[in-house]
Amino acid sequence: MPTLVENVGRRTLNLFDYVGGLTLQLGAGVRALGAALPIVGNRNRWKASVRQMMEIGVDALPMVGLMSLCAGFILAMQGASELKRFGAIRYVIDLVAVGFTRELGPLLTAIAVSGRSGSAFSAEIGTMMVTEEVDALHVMAFDPLQFVMAPKFLATLIVLPCLSTLANACGILAGWIFMFFSTNIGFGLYMRYALDSIVMHDVVSGLIKSLAFAIIIVQVGCLEGFRVRGGPEAVGHSTTAAVVRSTFLVIVADAIFTAIFYFTGMS
Amino acid sequence: MPLISIRDLVVEYDGRRVLDGLNLDIEQGETMVLLGGSGSGKSTLLRHIIGLERPRSGQVIVKGTDIARCSPAELKLVRRSIGVAFQSGALFNSLSVEDNVALPLREHTALAPSIIDLMVWMKLLVVGLAQFGKLRPQEISGGMKKRAAVARALALDPEILVFDEPSAGLDPIVAAELDDLILLLKRAFQMTVVVVTHELDSAFRIADRIAMLYKGSFLAVGTKDEIRSSQDSRIRKFLDRIPDTSAHFQSAEKDLERYLQGEMVLQ
C-alpha cells in the first residue's frame, strides 16, 4: 500500500514528466512547423494543413456561431437585468462588445475546438500508435511530428483566431438582437456604440489569447495521442484526457493572460 | 563484412533484462529467421534492428553505421535502405492501397507522378494486388493487407526487407502464399531478409539460417539442418511442440500450499 508521501511524490514526478514532455514537444513542434508552410515547406504537408483547416475551422463554423449567439443573448440579458435598474441599459452594448472581444469570443471558441478537434487529434494519433502507423512513419524515414503534428499545428494557429473573430461577431450580433427588441435600437447605431467601446488593445489581447489557446489545444491533444500505449481502451482514455487537460489549461492560461493584461494596463 | 551486425546487445525495461548480450551477424543476401516463443525477445530485437528503440548497451551496425549511436540524419539514411512489413500491416487507413505504396516515393524522390504511378503498379503487381490499388486498407482482407504492406516496404527498393510475424493471423494457405512471396522477393531482388516468427513451418521454409531466441538469449544460430538436429532440450521442446507446464504447475502447487498454511494472502 503506497503511503501518502509516495503518492504525492509519484504525482509530482508525473506532473514534471507531463510538463517536460509538453515543453519538449512544443519546441520540436515549432521546428517542425516550417515543413507545413506553403512555398518554403513540403507541398504535401501544406495540402494536409489546408485539409485540417477545413476540418478544424470550416466544419466548426455552425457550432461556434450558434454557441456565441447563445452566449451573446445570455450576457446581454443578464447584463440588462442589472443595468436597467440604474437606467444604464445602453451599456449592455459595451458589456457585450468588450466582453466578447477580450474574453468570451476566444474562450468559447477554444473550448469548442478543444472538445471537437483536440479530442480528434488525440484519437487519431493514439490509433496510429496502436496500429503501428507511427512506427511505420519512423522506419520510412518520416518525422511523425512533421508528418502528423505540423499540419494540425499550423491549421489551428491560423483557424482559431479566425473562429474567435467570428465568435465575437456572432456575440455582438446577438447583443444587437436583444437590444433591438428591448430598446428598438437600429443596427447602425448599435454598431457605432459597439465600435466606440472597443479599443485596439481588446482586439489584440483577444487574438494573443487565441494563439496561446491554439498552442495548448494542439500540443495537449497530440501529446496525449503520442503517449498512447496498449489497445483501443488507451485511445479512449487519451481522448478524454486530451479534452479535460486542454480545457483546464486553456482556462488557466486565460486567467494568467487576463491578469497580465490587467496589471500591465493593457485592459 | 556482414550487412547487419549485432554486438553485445543488452535491452532492459524497468530493470528487467529483455535481451541479454546478443551477438549476431546477418550476411548480405541471406534470409535470417529470428525464431522463438512468446516473450523470448524476438520482436524487441527486431525493433532494435530497424532503429525504433535504442539499447541500454551494445551495438546494432547496419551497413557500417551503428544505429544505436548514430545521428538522426545518419539513421534516416540507413532507414531508407530498410523496408519493414509490420505484423498488423500498419497501412494508413486514410489512404488507398496505392497511395500507401506511393507515399515513400512521393516524399523521398523527385520522380514524375506518371513514373511513380508505374512503379506503384509494378510493386502491387509483384504482391498480386494490382487490381486492388484503389481500395482502402479497411476494405481488404488480412492477407491482402500484409501483401500491401510488403509492396509499401518494397517501394524504395530497399537492400534489407524485414518482416514481423508475416504469418500471424492468416490461414495456412494465405500464410504459405506469403512465404512464397518472401522467397520470390529474395530470388528476384537478392534482398537480405530478416523475419521474426514463431511459425515453425514458415521458418523452415524460408530461412537460410535461423537464430533461436529463448528468454533474451540465443540458444543457437545455424542453418535449418543444424537447428533441426539440435539436441538442446529447450530447442527440442519448441520444435516438438512440448508444452512447458511442469515448472508452472510446481509453482502453482507451492503457492496453494503457502496460501492454505496462511503464509500468503491473495492480492
Coordinates of C-alpha atoms in Angstrom, one line a residue:
Chain A
M1 CA 0.0 0.0 0.0
P2 CA 1.7 3.3 -1.1
T3 CA 2.0 5.9 1.6
L4 CA 0.7 9.5 1.2
V5 CA 4.3 10.7 0.7
E6 CA 4.9 8.1 -2.0
N7 CA 1.6 9.1 -3.7
V8 CA 2.5 12.8 -3.6
G9 CA 6.0 12.0 -4.9
R10 CA 4.7 9.9 -7.8
R11 CA 2.1 12.5 -8.8
T12 CA 4.7 15.3 -8.6
L13 CA 7.1 13.3 -10.8
N14 CA 4.2 12.5 -13.3
L15 CA 3.4 16.2 -13.4
F16 CA 7.0 17.2 -14.1
D17 CA 7.1 14.4 -16.7
Y18 CA 4.0 15.7 -18.4
V19 CA 5.1 19.4 -18.3
G20 CA 8.5 18.4 -19.6
G21 CA 7.0 16.3 -22.4
L22 CA 4.8 19.1 -23.4
T23 CA 7.6 21.6 -23.4
L24 CA 9.9 19.4 -25.4
Q25 CA 7.1 18.6 -27.9
L26 CA 6.3 22.3 -28.3
G27 CA 10.0 23.0 -29.1
A28 CA 10.1 20.2 -31.6
G29 CA 6.7 21.2 -33.0
V30 CA 7.8 24.8 -33.6
R31 CA 10.8 23.4 -35.5
A32 CA 8.6 21.0 -37.5
L33 CA 6.1 23.8 -38.3
G34 CA 8.3 25.1 -41.2
A35 CA 7.6 21.8 -43.1
A36 CA 3.9 22.7 -43.2
L37 CA 4.3 26.2 -44.6
P38 CA 3.4 27.0 -48.2
I39 CA 6.2 27.6 -50.7
V40 CA 9.1 27.1 -48.3
G41 CA 7.8 23.9 -46.8
N42 CA 6.7 20.5 -48.1
R43 CA 3.8 20.7 -50.6
N44 CA 2.1 17.6 -49.2
R45 CA 2.3 18.9 -45.6
W46 CA 0.7 22.2 -46.8
K47 CA -2.1 20.3 -48.5
A48 CA -2.6 18.4 -45.3
S49 CA -2.7 21.7 -43.4
V50 CA -5.4 23.0 -45.7
R51 CA -7.4 19.8 -45.1
Q52 CA -7.0 20.3 -41.4
M53 CA -8.1 24.0 -41.7
M54 CA -11.3 22.8 -43.3
E55 CA -11.9 20.2 -40.6
I56 CA -11.0 22.3 -37.6
G57 CA -12.3 25.6 -38.9
V58 CA -14.9 25.4 -41.6
D59 CA -16.7 22.4 -40.1
A60 CA -16.8 24.1 -36.7
L61 CA -18.4 27.3 -38.0
P62 CA -22.0 26.5 -37.3
M63 CA -21.2 25.2 -33.8
V64 CA -19.0 28.2 -32.8
G65 CA -21.5 30.6 -34.4
L66 CA -24.5 29.2 -32.5
M67 CA -22.7 28.9 -29.2
S68 CA -21.6 32.6 -29.5
L69 CA -25.1 33.7 -30.4
C70 CA -26.5 31.9 -27.3
A71 CA -23.7 33.3 -25.1
G72 CA -24.3 36.8 -26.5
F73 CA -28.0 36.6 -25.6
I74 CA -27.2 35.3 -22.1
L75 CA -24.7 38.0 -21.5
A76 CA -27.0 40.8 -22.8
M77 CA -30.0 39.6 -20.8
Q78 CA -28.0 39.1 -17.6
G79 CA -26.3 42.5 -18.0
A80 CA -29.6 44.2 -18.9
S81 CA -31.4 42.9 -15.8
E82 CA -28.9 44.7 -13.6
L83 CA -28.0 47.7 -15.7
K84 CA -31.6 48.8 -16.3
R85 CA -32.1 49.3 -12.6
F86 CA -29.6 52.2 -12.9
G87 CA -31.1 53.4 -16.2
A88 CA -27.9 52.3 -18.0
I89 CA -29.3 49.7 -20.4
R90 CA -27.3 51.3 -23.2
Y91 CA -24.1 49.9 -21.5
V92 CA -25.2 46.4 -22.4
I93 CA -23.7 47.2 -25.8
D94 CA -20.3 47.9 -24.2
L95 CA -20.6 44.9 -22.0
V96 CA -21.2 42.5 -24.9
A97 CA -18.7 44.1 -27.3
V98 CA -15.8 44.3 -24.8
G99 CA -16.7 41.1 -23.0
F100 CA -16.7 39.1 -26.3
T101 CA -13.7 40.7 -27.9
R102 CA -11.5 40.4 -24.9
E103 CA -12.8 37.3 -23.3
L104 CA -15.8 35.3 -24.3
G105 CA -15.0 35.0 -28.1
P106 CA -11.6 33.4 -27.7
L107 CA -12.5 31.4 -24.7
L108 CA -15.7 29.9 -26.1
T109 CA -14.0 29.1 -29.4
A110 CA -11.1 27.4 -27.6
I111 CA -13.5 25.3 -25.6
A112 CA -15.4 24.3 -28.7
V113 CA -12.3 23.5 -30.7
S114 CA -10.7 21.6 -27.7
G115 CA -13.8 19.4 -27.4
R116 CA -14.1 18.9 -31.2
S117 CA -10.6 18.9 -32.6
G118 CA -8.3 18.3 -29.6
S119 CA -10.1 15.0 -28.9
A120 CA -9.9 14.1 -32.6
F121 CA -6.1 14.8 -32.7
S122 CA -5.6 12.6 -29.7
A123 CA -7.8 9.8 -31.0
E124 CA -6.2 9.9 -34.5
I125 CA -2.6 9.8 -33.2
G126 CA -3.5 7.3 -30.5
T127 CA -5.0 5.0 -33.1
M128 CA -1.9 5.4 -35.2
M129 CA 0.3 4.4 -32.2
V130 CA -1.8 1.3 -31.5
T131 CA -1.8 0.2 -35.2
E132 CA 2.0 0.8 -35.5
E133 CA 1.4 3.5 -38.1
V134 CA 3.7 5.9 -36.2
D135 CA 6.4 3.1 -36.2
A136 CA 5.8 2.8 -39.9
L137 CA 6.5 6.5 -40.3
H138 CA 9.7 6.2 -38.4
V139 CA 11.0 3.3 -40.4
M140 CA 10.0 5.0 -43.7
A141 CA 12.3 7.9 -42.6
F142 CA 9.5 10.3 -41.9
D143 CA 9.4 12.6 -38.9
P144 CA 6.0 11.9 -37.2
L145 CA 6.0 15.4 -35.8
Q146 CA 6.3 16.9 -39.3
F147 CA 4.0 14.4 -40.9
V148 CA 1.2 14.3 -38.3
M149 CA 1.5 17.2 -35.9
A150 CA 2.8 20.1 -38.1
P151 CA -0.3 20.4 -40.3
K152 CA -2.6 20.3 -37.3
F153 CA -0.4 22.9 -35.5
L154 CA -0.3 25.3 -38.4
A155 CA -4.0 24.9 -39.2
T156 CA -5.1 25.5 -35.6
L157 CA -2.8 28.6 -35.3
I158 CA -4.5 30.1 -38.4
V159 CA -8.0 28.9 -37.8
L160 CA -8.5 29.6 -34.1
P161 CA -8.1 33.5 -34.3
C162 CA -10.4 33.4 -37.3
L163 CA -13.1 31.4 -35.4
S164 CA -12.6 33.8 -32.4
T165 CA -13.3 36.7 -34.7
L166 CA -16.5 35.0 -36.0
A167 CA -17.5 34.3 -32.4
N168 CA -17.0 38.0 -31.5
A169 CA -19.2 39.0 -34.4
C170 CA -21.9 36.5 -33.5
G171 CA -21.9 37.5 -29.9
I172 CA -22.1 41.2 -30.7
L173 CA -24.9 40.4 -33.2
A174 CA -26.8 38.6 -30.5
G175 CA -26.4 41.7 -28.3
W176 CA -28.0 43.8 -31.1
I177 CA -31.0 41.4 -31.5
F178 CA -31.6 41.7 -27.8
M179 CA -31.2 45.4 -27.7
F180 CA -33.5 45.8 -30.8
F181 CA -36.3 44.0 -29.0
S182 CA -35.6 45.8 -25.8
T183 CA -35.0 49.4 -26.9
N184 CA -35.7 49.3 -30.7
I185 CA -32.1 50.5 -31.4
G186 CA -31.1 50.3 -35.1
F187 CA -28.2 48.2 -36.3
G188 CA -26.1 51.1 -37.5
L189 CA -26.3 53.0 -34.2
Y190 CA -25.7 49.8 -32.2
M191 CA -22.6 49.1 -34.2
R192 CA -21.4 52.7 -33.7
Y193 CA -21.7 52.3 -29.9
A194 CA -20.1 48.9 -30.0
L195 CA -17.1 50.0 -32.1
D196 CA -16.7 53.1 -29.9
S197 CA -16.4 50.8 -26.8
I198 CA -13.8 48.6 -28.3
V199 CA -10.2 49.7 -28.5
M200 CA -7.3 48.1 -30.4
H201 CA -5.9 46.6 -27.2
D202 CA -9.1 44.5 -26.8
V203 CA -8.8 43.0 -30.2
V204 CA -5.0 42.3 -29.9
S205 CA -5.4 40.8 -26.4
G206 CA -8.2 38.5 -27.7
L207 CA -6.0 37.4 -30.7
I208 CA -3.0 36.8 -28.5
K209 CA -5.1 34.6 -26.2
S210 CA -6.4 32.7 -29.3
L211 CA -2.9 31.9 -30.4
A212 CA -2.0 30.7 -26.9
F213 CA -5.1 28.6 -26.8
A214 CA -4.3 27.1 -30.2
I215 CA -0.9 26.1 -29.0
I216 CA -2.3 24.4 -25.8
I217 CA -5.1 22.5 -27.7
V218 CA -2.7 21.1 -30.4
Q219 CA 0.1 20.3 -28.0
V220 CA -2.0 18.6 -25.4
G221 CA -4.1 16.7 -28.0
C222 CA -1.0 15.4 -29.8
L223 CA 1.0 14.6 -26.6
E224 CA -1.9 12.5 -25.3
G225 CA -2.0 10.7 -28.6
F226 CA 1.7 10.1 -28.8
R227 CA 1.6 8.7 -25.2
V228 CA -0.9 6.0 -26.0
R229 CA 0.4 2.5 -25.2
G230 CA -1.7 -0.6 -25.4
G231 CA -5.0 -1.1 -27.1
P232 CA -8.2 0.7 -28.0
E233 CA -9.1 1.3 -24.4
A234 CA -5.9 3.5 -24.0
V235 CA -7.1 5.6 -27.0
G236 CA -10.4 6.3 -25.2
H237 CA -8.5 7.4 -22.1
S238 CA -6.2 9.6 -24.1
T239 CA -9.2 11.3 -25.9
T240 CA -10.9 12.1 -22.6
A241 CA -7.6 13.3 -21.1
A242 CA -6.9 15.5 -24.1
V243 CA -10.3 17.3 -23.7
V244 CA -10.1 17.6 -19.9
R245 CA -6.5 18.8 -19.8
S246 CA -6.6 21.1 -22.7
T247 CA -9.8 22.8 -21.5
F248 CA -8.3 23.1 -18.0
L249 CA -5.1 24.6 -19.3
V250 CA -7.0 27.0 -21.6
I251 CA -8.9 28.4 -18.7
V252 CA -5.7 28.6 -16.6
A253 CA -3.9 30.4 -19.5
D254 CA -6.8 32.7 -19.9
A255 CA -6.7 33.7 -16.2
I256 CA -2.9 34.3 -16.5
F257 CA -3.2 36.4 -19.7
T258 CA -6.1 38.4 -18.2
A259 CA -4.1 39.1 -15.1
I260 CA -1.1 40.2 -17.2
F261 CA -3.2 42.5 -19.3
Y262 CA -4.9 43.9 -16.3
F263 CA -1.8 44.6 -14.2
T264 CA 0.2 46.0 -17.2
G265 CA -2.7 48.3 -18.0
M266 CA -3.4 46.7 -21.4
S267 CA -7.1 46.3 -20.5
Chain B
M1 CA 31.6 -7.8 -43.8
P2 CA 28.1 -8.6 -42.6
L3 CA 25.3 -6.3 -43.7
I4 CA 23.8 -6.3 -40.2
S5 CA 25.9 -6.9 -37.1
I6 CA 24.7 -7.1 -33.6
R7 CA 27.3 -6.8 -30.8
D8 CA 26.7 -7.4 -27.1
L9 CA 23.1 -6.1 -27.3
V10 CA 21.5 -5.5 -23.9
V11 CA 18.0 -4.2 -23.5
E12 CA 16.2 -3.6 -20.2
Y13 CA 12.7 -2.4 -19.5
D14 CA 12.2 -1.1 -15.9
G15 CA 15.2 -3.0 -14.7
R16 CA 14.0 -6.2 -16.3
R17 CA 16.6 -7.6 -18.8
V18 CA 14.8 -8.5 -22.1
L19 CA 17.8 -9.0 -24.3
D20 CA 21.0 -10.3 -22.7
G21 CA 24.2 -9.6 -24.6
L22 CA 23.2 -10.8 -28.0
N23 CA 25.7 -11.2 -30.9
L24 CA 24.5 -11.9 -34.4
D25 CA 25.8 -11.4 -38.0
I26 CA 23.4 -11.3 -40.9
E27 CA 25.2 -11.6 -44.3
Q28 CA 24.1 -9.8 -47.5
G29 CA 21.5 -11.8 -49.5
E30 CA 20.6 -14.3 -46.7
T31 CA 17.3 -14.9 -45.1
M32 CA 17.7 -14.9 -41.3
V33 CA 14.7 -16.0 -39.3
L34 CA 14.5 -15.0 -35.7
L35 CA 12.6 -17.8 -34.1
G36 CA 11.3 -18.1 -30.6
G37 CA 8.3 -18.4 -28.3
S38 CA 6.2 -15.6 -27.0
G39 CA 8.2 -13.3 -24.7
S40 CA 11.5 -14.6 -26.0
G41 CA 12.5 -11.1 -27.1
K42 CA 12.4 -11.5 -30.9
S43 CA 10.1 -8.5 -31.5
T44 CA 12.3 -6.4 -29.2
L45 CA 15.4 -7.5 -31.2
L46 CA 13.6 -6.6 -34.4
R47 CA 12.7 -3.1 -33.1
H48 CA 16.3 -2.5 -32.4
I49 CA 17.4 -3.8 -35.8
I50 CA 15.1 -1.2 -37.5
G51 CA 16.2 1.5 -35.1
L52 CA 12.8 2.1 -33.4
E53 CA 14.4 1.7 -30.0
R54 CA 17.9 2.4 -28.6
P55 CA 19.5 -0.3 -26.4
R56 CA 21.0 0.1 -22.9
S57 CA 24.3 -1.1 -24.3
G58 CA 25.8 -2.8 -27.3
Q59 CA 25.8 -2.1 -31.0
V60 CA 23.4 -2.6 -33.9
I61 CA 25.5 -2.0 -37.0
V62 CA 23.6 -1.8 -40.3
K63 CA 25.6 -1.1 -43.4
G64 CA 28.5 0.0 -41.3
T65 CA 26.5 2.5 -39.2
D66 CA 25.8 1.9 -35.6
I67 CA 22.2 2.8 -35.5
A68 CA 22.1 2.7 -31.7
R69 CA 24.6 5.7 -31.5
C70 CA 24.3 7.5 -34.9
S71 CA 22.9 10.9 -35.5
P72 CA 19.2 11.3 -36.6
A73 CA 20.4 12.2 -40.2
E74 CA 22.5 9.0 -40.4
L75 CA 19.6 7.0 -39.0
K76 CA 17.3 8.5 -41.6
L77 CA 19.8 7.5 -44.4
V78 CA 20.1 3.9 -43.1
R79 CA 16.3 3.6 -42.7
R80 CA 15.8 4.3 -46.4
S81 CA 17.6 1.1 -47.2
I82 CA 15.3 -0.9 -44.9
G83 CA 11.8 -1.9 -45.8
V84 CA 9.6 -3.1 -43.0
A85 CA 6.3 -5.1 -43.2
F86 CA 4.7 -4.8 -39.8
Q87 CA 2.6 -7.6 -38.2
S88 CA -0.6 -5.5 -38.5
G89 CA 0.4 -4.1 -41.9
A90 CA 0.4 -0.6 -40.4
L91 CA -1.1 0.8 -43.5
F92 CA -2.5 4.3 -43.3
N93 CA -6.3 3.9 -43.3
S94 CA -6.9 7.4 -44.6
L95 CA -5.1 6.5 -47.9
S96 CA -5.9 4.0 -50.6
V97 CA -3.6 1.0 -51.0
E98 CA -1.8 2.6 -54.0
D99 CA -1.4 5.9 -52.1
N100 CA 0.2 3.9 -49.2
V101 CA 2.7 2.4 -51.6
A102 CA 3.3 5.7 -53.4
L103 CA 3.9 7.6 -50.1
P104 CA 7.6 6.9 -49.7
L105 CA 8.2 7.6 -53.4
R106 CA 6.3 10.9 -53.4
E107 CA 8.1 12.0 -50.2
H108 CA 11.6 10.8 -50.8
T109 CA 12.1 11.0 -54.5
A110 CA 11.7 13.7 -57.2
L111 CA 10.1 11.2 -59.7
A112 CA 7.4 12.4 -62.0
P113 CA 3.8 11.4 -60.9
S114 CA 3.5 9.1 -64.0
I115 CA 6.7 7.3 -63.1
I116 CA 5.5 6.9 -59.5
D117 CA 2.2 5.5 -60.7
L118 CA 4.0 3.0 -62.9
M119 CA 6.3 2.0 -60.0
V120 CA 3.4 1.6 -57.6
W121 CA 1.6 -0.6 -60.1
M122 CA 4.7 -2.8 -60.5
K123 CA 5.1 -3.2 -56.7
L124 CA 1.4 -4.1 -56.4
L125 CA 1.7 -6.5 -59.3
V126 CA 4.6 -8.3 -57.6
V127 CA 2.5 -8.9 -54.5
G128 CA -0.6 -9.7 -56.5
L129 CA -2.7 -6.7 -55.7
A130 CA -2.5 -4.7 -58.9
Q131 CA -6.3 -4.8 -59.2
F132 CA -6.9 -3.6 -55.6
G133 CA -4.9 -0.4 -55.5
K134 CA -7.9 1.9 -55.3
L135 CA -9.3 0.2 -52.2
R136 CA -8.8 1.4 -48.7
P137 CA -7.0 -0.9 -46.2
Q138 CA -10.2 -1.5 -44.3
E139 CA -11.8 -2.8 -47.5
I140 CA -9.3 -5.7 -48.0
S141 CA -8.6 -8.9 -46.2
G142 CA -5.8 -9.6 -43.6
G143 CA -3.6 -11.4 -46.1
M144 CA -4.1 -8.7 -48.6
K145 CA -3.1 -6.0 -46.0
K146 CA 0.1 -7.9 -45.3
R147 CA 0.9 -8.1 -49.0
A148 CA 0.1 -4.4 -49.4
A149 CA 2.5 -3.7 -46.5
V150 CA 5.2 -5.7 -48.4
A151 CA 4.5 -3.6 -51.5
R152 CA 5.0 -0.4 -49.5
A153 CA 8.1 -1.8 -47.9
L154 CA 9.5 -2.5 -51.4
A155 CA 8.7 1.0 -52.7
L156 CA 12.2 2.4 -52.4
D157 CA 13.9 -0.9 -53.4
P158 CA 15.5 -1.5 -50.1
E159 CA 18.5 -3.7 -49.6
I160 CA 17.0 -5.1 -46.4
L161 CA 13.5 -6.4 -46.0
V162 CA 12.2 -7.0 -42.5
F163 CA 9.0 -9.0 -41.7
D164 CA 7.4 -9.0 -38.3
E165 CA 5.3 -12.2 -37.8
P166 CA 4.3 -12.4 -41.5
S167 CA 2.1 -15.5 -41.0
A168 CA 0.3 -14.3 -37.8
G169 CA -3.4 -14.4 -38.0
L170 CA -3.5 -15.9 -41.5
D171 CA -5.0 -19.2 -42.7
P172 CA -2.4 -21.8 -43.7
I173 CA -2.9 -21.2 -47.4
V174 CA -2.5 -17.4 -47.3
A175 CA 0.5 -17.9 -44.9
A176 CA 2.1 -20.3 -47.5
E177 CA 1.4 -17.7 -50.2
L178 CA 3.2 -15.1 -48.2
D179 CA 6.1 -17.5 -47.7
D180 CA 6.3 -18.0 -51.4
L181 CA 6.3 -14.2 -51.9
I182 CA 9.2 -13.8 -49.5
L183 CA 11.1 -16.5 -51.4
L184 CA 10.3 -14.8 -54.7
L185 CA 11.4 -11.4 -53.5
K186 CA 14.7 -12.8 -52.3
R187 CA 15.3 -14.6 -55.6
A188 CA 14.2 -11.7 -57.8
F189 CA 15.8 -8.8 -55.9
Q190 CA 18.7 -10.5 -54.0
M191 CA 17.5 -8.8 -50.8
T192 CA 18.7 -9.5 -47.3
V193 CA 15.6 -10.7 -45.5
V194 CA 15.0 -10.7 -41.7
V195 CA 11.9 -12.5 -40.5
V196 CA 10.6 -12.7 -37.0
T197 CA 8.2 -15.6 -36.5
H198 CA 7.2 -18.4 -34.2
E199 CA 5.7 -20.4 -37.0
L200 CA 7.9 -23.4 -37.5
D201 CA 6.7 -24.4 -41.0
S202 CA 7.2 -20.9 -42.3
A203 CA 10.6 -20.6 -40.6
F204 CA 12.0 -23.8 -42.1
R205 CA 10.6 -23.0 -45.5
I206 CA 12.1 -19.5 -46.0
A207 CA 15.2 -19.5 -43.8
D208 CA 18.8 -19.7 -44.9
R209 CA 19.8 -19.5 -41.2
I210 CA 17.8 -19.5 -38.0
A211 CA 18.6 -17.7 -34.8
M212 CA 16.7 -19.3 -31.9
L213 CA 15.8 -17.0 -29.1
Y214 CA 15.0 -18.0 -25.6
K215 CA 14.4 -15.6 -22.7
G216 CA 16.5 -12.9 -24.3
S217 CA 19.5 -15.0 -25.3
F218 CA 20.3 -17.0 -28.4
L219 CA 20.2 -20.8 -27.8
A220 CA 21.5 -21.5 -31.3
V221 CA 22.3 -19.8 -34.6
G222 CA 22.7 -22.0 -37.6
T223 CA 21.3 -23.5 -40.8
K224 CA 17.9 -25.1 -40.9
D225 CA 19.5 -28.6 -40.6
E226 CA 21.7 -27.6 -37.7
I227 CA 18.6 -26.3 -35.8
R228 CA 16.6 -29.3 -36.7
S229 CA 19.2 -31.7 -35.4
S230 CA 19.9 -29.7 -32.3
Q231 CA 19.8 -31.8 -29.1
D232 CA 19.3 -28.8 -26.8
S233 CA 16.3 -29.7 -24.6
R234 CA 14.8 -26.2 -24.9
I235 CA 15.1 -26.2 -28.7
R236 CA 13.7 -29.7 -28.9
K237 CA 10.7 -28.6 -26.7
F238 CA 10.0 -25.8 -29.1
L239 CA 10.4 -27.8 -32.3
D240 CA 8.5 -30.8 -31.0
R241 CA 5.8 -28.5 -29.5
I242 CA 6.1 -29.8 -26.0
P243 CA 4.2 -27.6 -23.5
D244 CA 6.4 -26.3 -20.6
T245 CA 3.8 -27.0 -17.9
S246 CA 5.8 -28.8 -15.2
A247 CA 7.5 -25.7 -13.8
H248 CA 4.2 -23.7 -14.0
F249 CA 2.3 -26.4 -12.0
Q250 CA 5.1 -26.8 -9.5
S251 CA 5.0 -23.1 -8.8
A252 CA 1.2 -23.1 -8.5
E253 CA 1.3 -26.1 -6.2
K254 CA 3.7 -24.3 -3.9
D255 CA 1.6 -21.1 -3.9
L256 CA -1.5 -23.1 -3.0
E257 CA 0.3 -24.8 -0.1
R258 CA 1.6 -21.5 1.2
Y259 CA -1.9 -20.0 0.9
L260 CA -3.5 -22.9 2.8
Q261 CA -0.9 -22.5 5.6
G262 CA -1.7 -18.8 5.9
E263 CA 1.7 -17.7 4.7
M264 CA 0.4 -16.0 1.6
V265 CA -2.6 -13.6 1.1
L266 CA -4.4 -13.1 -2.2
Q267 CA -3.8 -9.7 -3.8

